Coordinates of C-alpha atoms in Angstrom, one line a residue:
Chain A
X15 CA -38.3 -13.8 -57.8
X16 CA -37.9 -16.2 -55.6
X17 CA -35.6 -14.5 -53.2
X18 CA -34.3 -16.3 -50.3
X19 CA -33.1 -19.0 -53.4
X20 CA -31.6 -15.8 -55.0
X21 CA -29.9 -14.6 -52.2
X22 CA -27.9 -17.9 -52.8
X23 CA -25.7 -17.1 -55.4
X24 CA -22.8 -15.0 -53.6
X25 CA -22.5 -18.0 -51.9
X26 CA -22.6 -20.9 -54.8
X27 CA -20.1 -18.7 -56.8
X28 CA -17.6 -18.7 -53.7
X29 CA -18.9 -22.8 -52.5
X30 CA -17.6 -23.1 -56.4
X31 CA -14.3 -21.9 -56.3
X32 CA -13.3 -23.6 -53.3
X33 CA -14.2 -26.5 -55.1
X34 CA -12.2 -26.0 -58.1
X35 CA -9.6 -25.2 -55.4
X36 CA -10.0 -27.9 -53.3
X37 CA -9.9 -30.4 -56.6
X38 CA -6.8 -28.4 -57.8
X39 CA -5.4 -28.9 -54.4
X40 CA -5.3 -33.0 -56.0
X41 CA -4.5 -32.9 -58.9
X42 CA -1.6 -30.7 -58.6
X43 CA -0.6 -33.1 -55.5
X44 CA -0.1 -36.9 -57.6
X45 CA -3.9 -37.9 -57.7
X46 CA -5.6 -39.6 -59.5
X47 CA -10.1 -38.1 -59.1
X48 CA -11.9 -41.4 -59.1
X49 CA -16.2 -41.4 -59.4
X50 CA -17.0 -44.8 -58.5
X51 CA -21.4 -45.6 -58.1
X52 CA -23.6 -43.5 -55.9
X53 CA -26.3 -46.3 -56.3
X54 CA -24.9 -49.5 -54.9
X55 CA -26.2 -52.9 -53.3
X56 CA -25.1 -52.2 -49.9
X57 CA -22.8 -49.6 -47.9
X58 CA -20.5 -51.3 -44.9
X59 CA -23.2 -51.8 -42.5
X60 CA -22.7 -49.4 -39.6
X61 CA -24.5 -48.7 -36.5
X62 CA -25.3 -45.3 -36.4
X63 CA -26.1 -44.4 -40.2
X64 CA -28.2 -45.6 -42.4
X65 CA -28.8 -46.1 -46.0
X66 CA -31.5 -44.9 -48.5
X67 CA -32.7 -47.9 -49.8
X68 CA -32.9 -47.7 -54.2
X69 CA -35.8 -50.3 -55.2
X70 CA -33.4 -52.5 -53.9
X71 CA -30.2 -51.0 -54.0
X72 CA -29.1 -48.6 -50.9
X73 CA -28.0 -45.0 -51.7
X74 CA -24.1 -45.0 -51.2
X75 CA -24.0 -43.0 -47.5
X76 CA -19.5 -42.3 -48.0
X77 CA -18.3 -43.7 -51.4
X78 CA -15.3 -45.5 -48.9
X79 CA -15.9 -49.2 -50.3
X80 CA -15.5 -48.8 -53.6
X81 CA -12.1 -46.3 -52.6
X82 CA -10.9 -49.2 -50.7
X83 CA -11.6 -51.3 -53.7
X84 CA -9.5 -49.0 -55.8
X85 CA -6.8 -49.2 -53.3
X86 CA -6.8 -52.6 -53.4
X87 CA -6.4 -53.0 -57.3
X88 CA -3.6 -50.8 -57.3
X89 CA -4.7 -47.1 -58.0
X90 CA -2.7 -45.6 -54.6
X91 CA -3.8 -42.1 -54.2
X92 CA -6.9 -41.3 -55.0
X93 CA -10.3 -38.5 -53.6
X94 CA -13.3 -38.3 -55.3
X95 CA -16.3 -35.9 -54.2
X96 CA -19.1 -37.1 -54.5
X97 CA -23.2 -36.6 -53.1
X98 CA -24.0 -39.4 -50.5
X99 CA -27.1 -39.7 -48.4
X100 CA -27.7 -40.1 -45.1
X101 CA -31.3 -41.0 -43.9
X102 CA -33.0 -38.6 -41.3
X103 CA -30.3 -36.1 -40.9
X104 CA -31.6 -33.1 -41.2
X105 CA -29.9 -30.1 -39.0
X106 CA -28.1 -26.9 -39.0
X107 CA -25.5 -28.8 -40.4
X108 CA -26.6 -31.8 -41.2
X109 CA -28.9 -32.4 -44.9
X110 CA -29.8 -35.8 -45.7
X111 CA -27.9 -34.7 -48.9
X112 CA -24.6 -34.2 -48.8
X113 CA -21.3 -33.1 -50.4
X114 CA -18.5 -35.6 -49.3
X115 CA -14.4 -34.4 -50.0
X116 CA -12.7 -38.4 -50.2
X117 CA -8.4 -39.0 -50.0
X118 CA -7.1 -41.7 -49.4
X119 CA -2.8 -42.5 -50.2
X120 CA -1.2 -46.0 -49.7
X121 CA 1.3 -46.8 -47.9
X122 CA 0.4 -43.7 -45.6
X123 CA -1.4 -43.8 -41.8
X124 CA -3.4 -40.8 -40.4
X125 CA -0.9 -39.0 -39.6
X126 CA -0.2 -38.0 -43.1
X127 CA -3.8 -37.2 -43.9
X128 CA -3.6 -34.4 -40.0
X129 CA -0.8 -33.4 -42.3
X130 CA -2.1 -33.0 -45.8
X131 CA -5.5 -31.6 -43.9
X132 CA -3.4 -28.2 -43.0
X133 CA -1.6 -27.8 -46.4
X134 CA -5.6 -28.2 -48.3
X135 CA -6.3 -25.3 -45.3
X136 CA -2.8 -24.0 -46.8
X137 CA -4.3 -24.1 -50.4
X138 CA -8.1 -22.9 -49.4
X139 CA -6.7 -19.4 -47.2
X140 CA -3.7 -18.8 -48.7
X141 CA -3.9 -15.1 -45.8
X142 CA -3.9 -17.8 -43.1
X143 CA -6.6 -16.6 -41.2
X144 CA -10.3 -17.7 -41.3
X145 CA -12.9 -15.4 -40.2
X146 CA -16.2 -17.6 -38.6
X147 CA -19.4 -15.6 -36.7
X148 CA -16.8 -14.0 -35.2
X149 CA -14.1 -16.8 -34.3
X150 CA -10.7 -15.7 -35.2
X151 CA -9.3 -19.0 -36.4
X152 CA -5.2 -18.6 -37.1
X153 CA -4.2 -21.2 -39.9
X154 CA -1.1 -20.2 -39.6
X155 CA 0.7 -22.3 -37.2
X156 CA 0.3 -26.4 -36.9
X157 CA -3.7 -27.5 -36.1
X158 CA -3.6 -28.4 -32.3
X159 CA -3.9 -32.4 -31.8
X160 CA -5.9 -33.5 -29.1
X161 CA -6.1 -37.4 -27.2
X162 CA -9.6 -38.0 -26.9
X163 CA -7.8 -38.3 -23.8
X164 CA -6.4 -36.1 -22.7
X165 CA -9.8 -33.9 -25.2
X166 CA -12.5 -35.3 -21.3
X167 CA -9.7 -34.8 -18.7
X168 CA -9.9 -31.4 -19.6
X169 CA -13.4 -30.8 -20.8
X170 CA -15.2 -32.5 -18.4
X171 CA -14.8 -34.3 -15.5
X172 CA -15.4 -37.7 -16.3
X173 CA -12.7 -40.3 -19.0
X174 CA -14.2 -41.4 -22.2
X175 CA -13.7 -45.3 -20.9
X176 CA -15.4 -44.5 -18.8
X177 CA -18.1 -41.5 -20.5
X178 CA -18.4 -44.7 -22.9
X179 CA -19.5 -47.3 -19.4
X180 CA -21.5 -44.6 -18.5
X181 CA -23.2 -44.3 -22.5
X182 CA -22.6 -40.8 -22.2
X183 CA -20.1 -40.1 -24.5
X184 CA -21.5 -39.7 -28.1
X185 CA -23.7 -36.4 -26.0
X186 CA -19.8 -35.7 -23.8
X187 CA -18.4 -35.3 -27.7
X188 CA -21.0 -34.1 -29.4
X189 CA -22.5 -31.0 -26.6
X190 CA -19.6 -30.9 -24.1
X191 CA -16.2 -30.6 -26.9
X192 CA -17.3 -30.5 -29.5
X193 CA -18.3 -26.3 -29.5
X194 CA -14.6 -25.5 -27.8
X195 CA -12.8 -27.3 -30.0
X196 CA -10.8 -25.6 -33.2
X197 CA -11.6 -22.3 -31.8
X198 CA -7.8 -20.3 -31.9
X199 CA -6.7 -22.7 -34.6
X200 CA -8.1 -26.1 -36.0
X201 CA -7.6 -28.8 -33.9
X202 CA -7.2 -32.2 -34.9
X203 CA -9.3 -34.8 -32.0
X204 CA -7.5 -38.5 -32.3
X205 CA -6.3 -41.3 -31.1
X206 CA -10.0 -43.0 -30.4
X207 CA -11.5 -46.3 -28.2
X208 CA -11.3 -49.0 -30.5
X209 CA -15.1 -49.9 -31.0
X210 CA -15.5 -47.0 -32.3
X211 CA -14.0 -46.9 -35.2
X212 CA -15.3 -49.6 -36.8
X213 CA -13.5 -49.5 -40.9
X214 CA -9.8 -48.3 -38.9
X215 CA -6.4 -50.0 -37.6
X216 CA -6.3 -49.8 -34.4
X217 CA -2.1 -49.1 -33.4
X218 CA 0.5 -52.0 -32.0
X219 CA 0.8 -51.0 -28.9
X220 CA -2.4 -49.9 -27.9
X221 CA -5.3 -52.4 -29.6
X222 CA -8.2 -50.5 -27.7
X223 CA -6.9 -47.5 -29.2
X224 CA -7.8 -47.3 -33.2
X225 CA -6.2 -44.3 -35.4
X226 CA -8.5 -42.4 -36.0
X227 CA -9.0 -38.7 -36.2
X228 CA -11.6 -36.0 -36.4
X229 CA -10.8 -32.2 -38.6
X230 CA -12.3 -29.5 -36.4
X231 CA -12.1 -25.9 -37.1
X232 CA -14.4 -23.2 -35.0
X233 CA -16.5 -26.0 -33.2
X234 CA -17.3 -27.0 -36.6
X235 CA -16.7 -30.6 -37.3
X236 CA -15.8 -31.4 -40.4
X237 CA -13.3 -34.8 -41.5
X238 CA -12.8 -38.1 -40.2
X239 CA -10.0 -40.0 -41.3
X240 CA -7.9 -42.6 -40.7
X241 CA -5.4 -45.7 -40.8
X242 CA -7.4 -48.8 -42.7
X243 CA -7.4 -52.0 -40.8
X244 CA -6.3 -54.3 -43.2
X245 CA -7.4 -57.6 -42.3
X246 CA -9.8 -59.3 -43.6
X247 CA -10.6 -62.0 -41.1
X248 CA -10.8 -59.0 -37.6
X249 CA -13.0 -56.7 -40.5
X250 CA -15.2 -59.8 -41.6
X251 CA -16.2 -59.9 -37.8
X252 CA -16.9 -56.3 -37.1
X253 CA -18.7 -55.9 -39.7
X254 CA -21.2 -58.4 -38.0
X255 CA -20.9 -57.1 -34.6
X256 CA -22.6 -54.1 -36.2
X257 CA -24.4 -56.6 -38.7
X258 CA -26.3 -58.2 -35.9
X259 CA -26.7 -54.8 -34.0
X260 CA -29.0 -53.2 -36.8
X261 CA -31.1 -56.2 -37.6
X262 CA -32.3 -56.3 -34.3
X263 CA -33.8 -53.0 -34.1
X264 CA -34.5 -53.0 -37.6
X265 CA -35.9 -57.4 -37.6
X266 CA -34.1 -57.1 -40.8
X267 CA -31.1 -59.7 -41.4
X268 CA -28.2 -58.2 -42.7
X269 CA -26.2 -59.0 -45.2
X270 CA -21.9 -58.0 -44.9
X271 CA -20.3 -56.2 -48.2
X272 CA -18.4 -59.2 -49.3
X273 CA -16.5 -57.5 -53.1
X274 CA -15.3 -55.3 -50.1
X275 CA -13.9 -58.1 -48.1
X276 CA -12.8 -60.9 -50.7
X277 CA -10.9 -57.0 -52.3
X278 CA -9.5 -55.7 -48.9
X279 CA -7.1 -59.8 -48.5
X280 CA -4.6 -57.0 -51.5
X281 CA -5.2 -53.7 -49.9
X282 CA -2.4 -52.0 -49.2
X283 CA -1.4 -50.6 -45.6
X284 CA -3.8 -46.6 -46.3
X285 CA -5.2 -43.8 -44.9
X286 CA -8.1 -42.1 -45.9
X287 CA -10.7 -39.7 -44.9
X288 CA -13.3 -37.7 -45.7
X289 CA -14.5 -34.0 -45.6
X290 CA -17.6 -32.5 -45.5
X291 CA -17.1 -29.9 -48.1
X292 CA -21.0 -28.0 -47.2
X293 CA -19.7 -27.6 -44.1
X294 CA -16.5 -26.6 -45.2
X295 CA -18.2 -24.0 -48.5
X296 CA -19.9 -22.7 -44.5
X297 CA -17.2 -22.2 -42.8
X298 CA -15.5 -20.6 -45.1
X299 CA -18.0 -18.2 -46.9
X300 CA -19.3 -18.1 -42.8
X301 CA -22.9 -19.5 -43.1
X302 CA -24.7 -20.1 -40.1
X303 CA -26.5 -23.3 -41.2
X304 CA -26.1 -25.2 -44.1
X305 CA -29.3 -24.4 -45.8
X306 CA -27.0 -20.8 -46.5
X307 CA -24.8 -22.6 -49.0
X308 CA -26.8 -25.6 -50.9
X309 CA -28.8 -24.5 -53.6
X310 CA -31.9 -26.0 -52.4
X311 CA -32.5 -28.1 -49.0
X312 CA -35.6 -31.4 -49.3
X313 CA -38.0 -28.0 -48.0
X314 CA -37.9 -26.3 -50.4
X315 CA -38.6 -29.2 -53.1
Chain B
X12 CA -46.6 -40.1 -28.9
X13 CA -44.5 -37.9 -30.8
X14 CA -40.8 -39.0 -31.8
X15 CA -38.2 -37.5 -32.2
X16 CA -38.2 -37.0 -35.6
X17 CA -41.1 -35.0 -34.3
X18 CA -39.5 -32.2 -32.0
X19 CA -39.8 -28.7 -33.7
X20 CA -39.7 -25.5 -33.1
X21 CA -43.0 -24.9 -31.1
X22 CA -44.1 -28.1 -30.4
X23 CA -45.6 -28.5 -26.7
X24 CA -45.2 -31.8 -24.9
X25 CA -45.7 -33.0 -21.4
X26 CA -42.2 -33.3 -19.3
X27 CA -43.1 -34.6 -15.6
X28 CA -46.7 -34.3 -16.7
X29 CA -46.0 -30.9 -17.6
X30 CA -46.2 -28.6 -21.2
X31 CA -43.5 -27.5 -22.3
X32 CA -43.3 -26.1 -25.6
X33 CA -39.8 -26.0 -28.2
X34 CA -38.4 -22.3 -28.5
X35 CA -35.0 -24.2 -29.6
X36 CA -34.6 -26.5 -31.6
X37 CA -31.0 -28.3 -33.5
X38 CA -30.7 -32.1 -34.9
X39 CA -26.6 -32.8 -34.1
X40 CA -24.5 -36.4 -34.8
X41 CA -20.9 -36.6 -33.8
X42 CA -18.4 -38.1 -36.4
X43 CA -19.8 -42.9 -36.4
X44 CA -21.7 -40.9 -33.8
X45 CA -25.9 -41.5 -33.0
X46 CA -28.0 -39.4 -33.6
X47 CA -28.6 -36.0 -31.0
X48 CA -31.7 -34.1 -30.6
X49 CA -30.9 -31.0 -28.6
X50 CA -34.1 -29.3 -27.6
X51 CA -33.8 -25.9 -26.0
X52 CA -37.6 -25.4 -23.5
X53 CA -40.1 -23.7 -22.0
X54 CA -41.5 -24.5 -19.1
X55 CA -44.9 -23.1 -19.5
X56 CA -45.8 -23.0 -16.2
X57 CA -43.2 -21.0 -15.0
X58 CA -41.2 -20.2 -17.7
X59 CA -38.3 -21.9 -17.3
X60 CA -36.0 -22.3 -19.8
X61 CA -33.0 -25.0 -19.9
X62 CA -31.4 -27.5 -22.1
X63 CA -32.1 -31.0 -22.5
X64 CA -30.7 -33.5 -25.3
X65 CA -32.5 -36.6 -26.5
X66 CA -31.7 -39.7 -28.8
X67 CA -33.9 -41.3 -31.1
X68 CA -36.6 -43.5 -30.0
X69 CA -37.6 -41.5 -27.4
X70 CA -41.7 -40.3 -27.0
X71 CA -43.0 -37.2 -26.5
X72 CA -46.8 -36.9 -25.1
X73 CA -48.0 -34.3 -26.9
X74 CA -49.4 -31.4 -24.1
X75 CA -52.9 -30.9 -24.4
X76 CA -54.1 -27.2 -24.3
X77 CA -56.4 -25.3 -25.0
X78 CA -57.1 -22.3 -26.0
X79 CA -60.8 -20.0 -25.0
X80 CA -62.3 -17.0 -25.3
X81 CA -62.5 -14.9 -21.8
X82 CA -63.2 -11.7 -20.3
X83 CA -61.0 -9.6 -17.6
X84 CA -63.3 -9.1 -14.8
X85 CA -60.5 -7.6 -12.0
X86 CA -57.8 -8.1 -10.0
X87 CA -57.6 -9.1 -6.8
X88 CA -55.2 -10.8 -4.0
X89 CA -56.1 -14.3 -5.7
X90 CA -54.4 -12.7 -8.5
X91 CA -56.4 -11.4 -12.6
X92 CA -59.6 -13.1 -13.0
X93 CA -61.2 -14.2 -16.0
X94 CA -64.8 -15.2 -17.0
X95 CA -65.5 -17.8 -19.7
X96 CA -68.9 -16.0 -21.1
X97 CA -70.2 -18.8 -22.4
X98 CA -70.6 -21.3 -19.1
X99 CA -68.9 -18.3 -16.8
X100 CA -66.0 -20.0 -15.2
X101 CA -63.6 -19.0 -14.3
X102 CA -60.0 -19.3 -14.3
X103 CA -57.2 -16.7 -12.3
X104 CA -53.9 -16.0 -13.7
X105 CA -51.2 -14.9 -11.4
X106 CA -49.3 -12.0 -11.6
X107 CA -45.9 -14.5 -12.8
X108 CA -48.0 -16.1 -14.9
X109 CA -48.9 -13.4 -16.9
X110 CA -45.6 -11.0 -16.8
X111 CA -45.7 -7.8 -18.5
X112 CA -49.3 -8.4 -20.2
X113 CA -50.9 -8.0 -17.4
X114 CA -49.4 -3.9 -17.9
X115 CA -52.3 -3.7 -20.8
X116 CA -55.9 -5.6 -19.4
X117 CA -58.2 -3.5 -19.2
X118 CA -62.1 -4.4 -16.9
X119 CA -63.7 -6.3 -19.1
X120 CA -61.4 -7.3 -22.4
X121 CA -61.7 -10.0 -24.7
X122 CA -58.9 -12.1 -24.5
X123 CA -57.4 -15.5 -25.2
X124 CA -57.1 -17.5 -22.3
X125 CA -54.9 -21.0 -22.2
X126 CA -55.0 -23.3 -20.5
X127 CA -53.2 -26.4 -18.9
X128 CA -56.3 -28.8 -17.7
X129 CA -57.8 -25.9 -15.3
X130 CA -55.0 -23.7 -14.7
X131 CA -54.4 -20.5 -17.0
X132 CA -51.3 -20.9 -18.7
X133 CA -51.4 -17.3 -20.4
X134 CA -53.4 -14.9 -22.7
X135 CA -53.2 -14.0 -26.5
X136 CA -54.3 -9.9 -26.2
X137 CA -55.9 -8.2 -28.8
X138 CA -52.5 -6.7 -31.7
X139 CA -54.1 -3.9 -30.1
X140 CA -55.3 -2.0 -26.4
X141 CA -55.6 1.4 -25.7
X142 CA -54.6 3.3 -22.4
X143 CA -54.2 7.1 -21.4
X144 CA -50.8 8.1 -20.3
X145 CA -51.5 9.3 -16.6
X146 CA -47.6 10.3 -16.3
X147 CA -45.3 12.4 -19.1
X148 CA -42.8 14.8 -17.8
X149 CA -43.2 18.4 -21.1
X150 CA -41.3 18.0 -23.1
X151 CA -37.9 20.1 -23.2
X152 CA -37.6 22.0 -26.8
X153 CA -33.4 21.6 -28.0
X154 CA -33.0 17.8 -25.5
X155 CA -31.6 16.8 -29.3
X156 CA -30.3 12.9 -27.0
X157 CA -33.5 11.6 -26.6
X158 CA -34.7 12.6 -30.2
X159 CA -38.1 13.4 -29.9
X160 CA -39.7 11.2 -27.4
X161 CA -39.6 11.2 -24.0
X162 CA -40.6 8.6 -21.3
X163 CA -44.7 8.1 -20.2
X164 CA -46.9 5.8 -17.1
X165 CA -49.9 4.4 -18.5
X166 CA -52.7 3.3 -16.1
X167 CA -51.8 0.7 -15.6
X168 CA -48.2 1.5 -14.7
X169 CA -46.3 0.4 -17.4
X170 CA -43.9 2.9 -18.8
X171 CA -42.9 3.3 -21.8
X172 CA -41.6 6.5 -25.1
X173 CA -43.7 8.5 -26.8
X174 CA -43.5 10.9 -29.6
X175 CA -43.0 14.7 -27.4
X176 CA -46.7 15.9 -28.3
X177 CA -48.0 13.3 -26.7
X178 CA -49.0 15.3 -22.9
X179 CA -50.7 13.4 -18.9
X180 CA -54.4 12.0 -19.8
X181 CA -53.6 12.2 -24.2
X182 CA -55.9 8.3 -24.2
X183 CA -52.9 6.3 -26.9
X184 CA -52.9 3.4 -28.7
X185 CA -50.3 0.3 -27.7
X186 CA -48.7 -2.4 -29.2
X187 CA -49.1 -5.1 -27.2
X188 CA -46.9 -7.7 -29.3
X189 CA -44.3 -5.1 -29.9
X190 CA -45.0 -2.2 -26.3
X191 CA -44.5 0.7 -28.3
X192 CA -46.4 3.7 -28.6
X193 CA -48.9 3.7 -31.9
X194 CA -50.7 6.5 -32.3
X195 CA -53.1 8.6 -29.7
X196 CA -56.4 8.2 -30.6
X197 CA -59.0 10.5 -30.9
X198 CA -62.1 10.7 -28.6

């Protein structure tokens, strides 16, 4: 018998129950569950996300573009739970094939999504506490809300903008700041520098900041949400910039997704979020590694 | 050359000209950010342990290390002297480099010496060594706090726990991987 697979049974049962609970939560609050193709002609160009090719198309890295085309066509509240693929991502919290939950709401912004996160967690954990790797996380209180600027001043000796200039922003977030977030209660880290949010809306009164946030629980980055950029001209410009950088790195020209940009003209103000199901299951089953919450990892196959 | 995707636990790379082994490894990537490769590295010359994070695109030179069968000759002021039995070349390892392995060396013992260039940076011992107990107080009957074991010192100065029936002068077998008592040796 394959013992390591047999040992996963308890966690895989919990995983199934968690996904059923999430699905019920969204359906009961008036969301429509959507399925969109996993294999698509083109993902949004993102400098640090590499899609896996599938013949001359690609596997989607997230259902984001298709979900937003649905918003543009008048679908108000939609969600999807699906596998996604990102090349070369393999670690204790990364698998090249993983499962995302995404939900989108029209006529809402990122603040509404933060509230959704609180509601979803309370629905998943009615007894209001989470014990993860000796860390007791209180879900009774509102989640901590911390701007990127405040996080840098609290946990580092530089500022977010200086860190970007010094090219050490990602290291400071991942190595220094992230392990300290969401410990006593979940943390919502928000208001990112606009250059770090290619599909997010800028704040009306502070154009250097994007209305983007990340949810952290027990030091684990769990979700990324934002108010959607709905200006097709600005979106095209951002895609072009990113496509140019990727083309330089790969020595191959990169197209931008025209059908999406075309539909964006009709899209109402909206907000959307992606939450890693595997990491959520890690948290709720006290698993140290993502390998423990999926039946098979690439190495097992 | 290795790239970031080759990094894994146990890989030996050169950093600033010195061999390092990856003692711990993880991949991470902040949301929308770039891939980061978190390494816990051990300097194989000094034993120093430290963290370093790399980005994709960086490359690493393999640390070329060689393992040779050698015999332990003796210890003197310069250190522990080993000899290649084929070439009769001698290599000296310092006490610092040997660490606790020094307690399991007996004259003429055959070991594998790990070489970085000409420099010996570690040894691989036989799994079991036989050493004579030089100091061990008789077991006090009724001393149940310590269970059935008592402290002992062997000829190399190494201290360990042995069963109560082991007396001074007894030859015992020790597992060099754990440093623990295995059995009495019949003579």
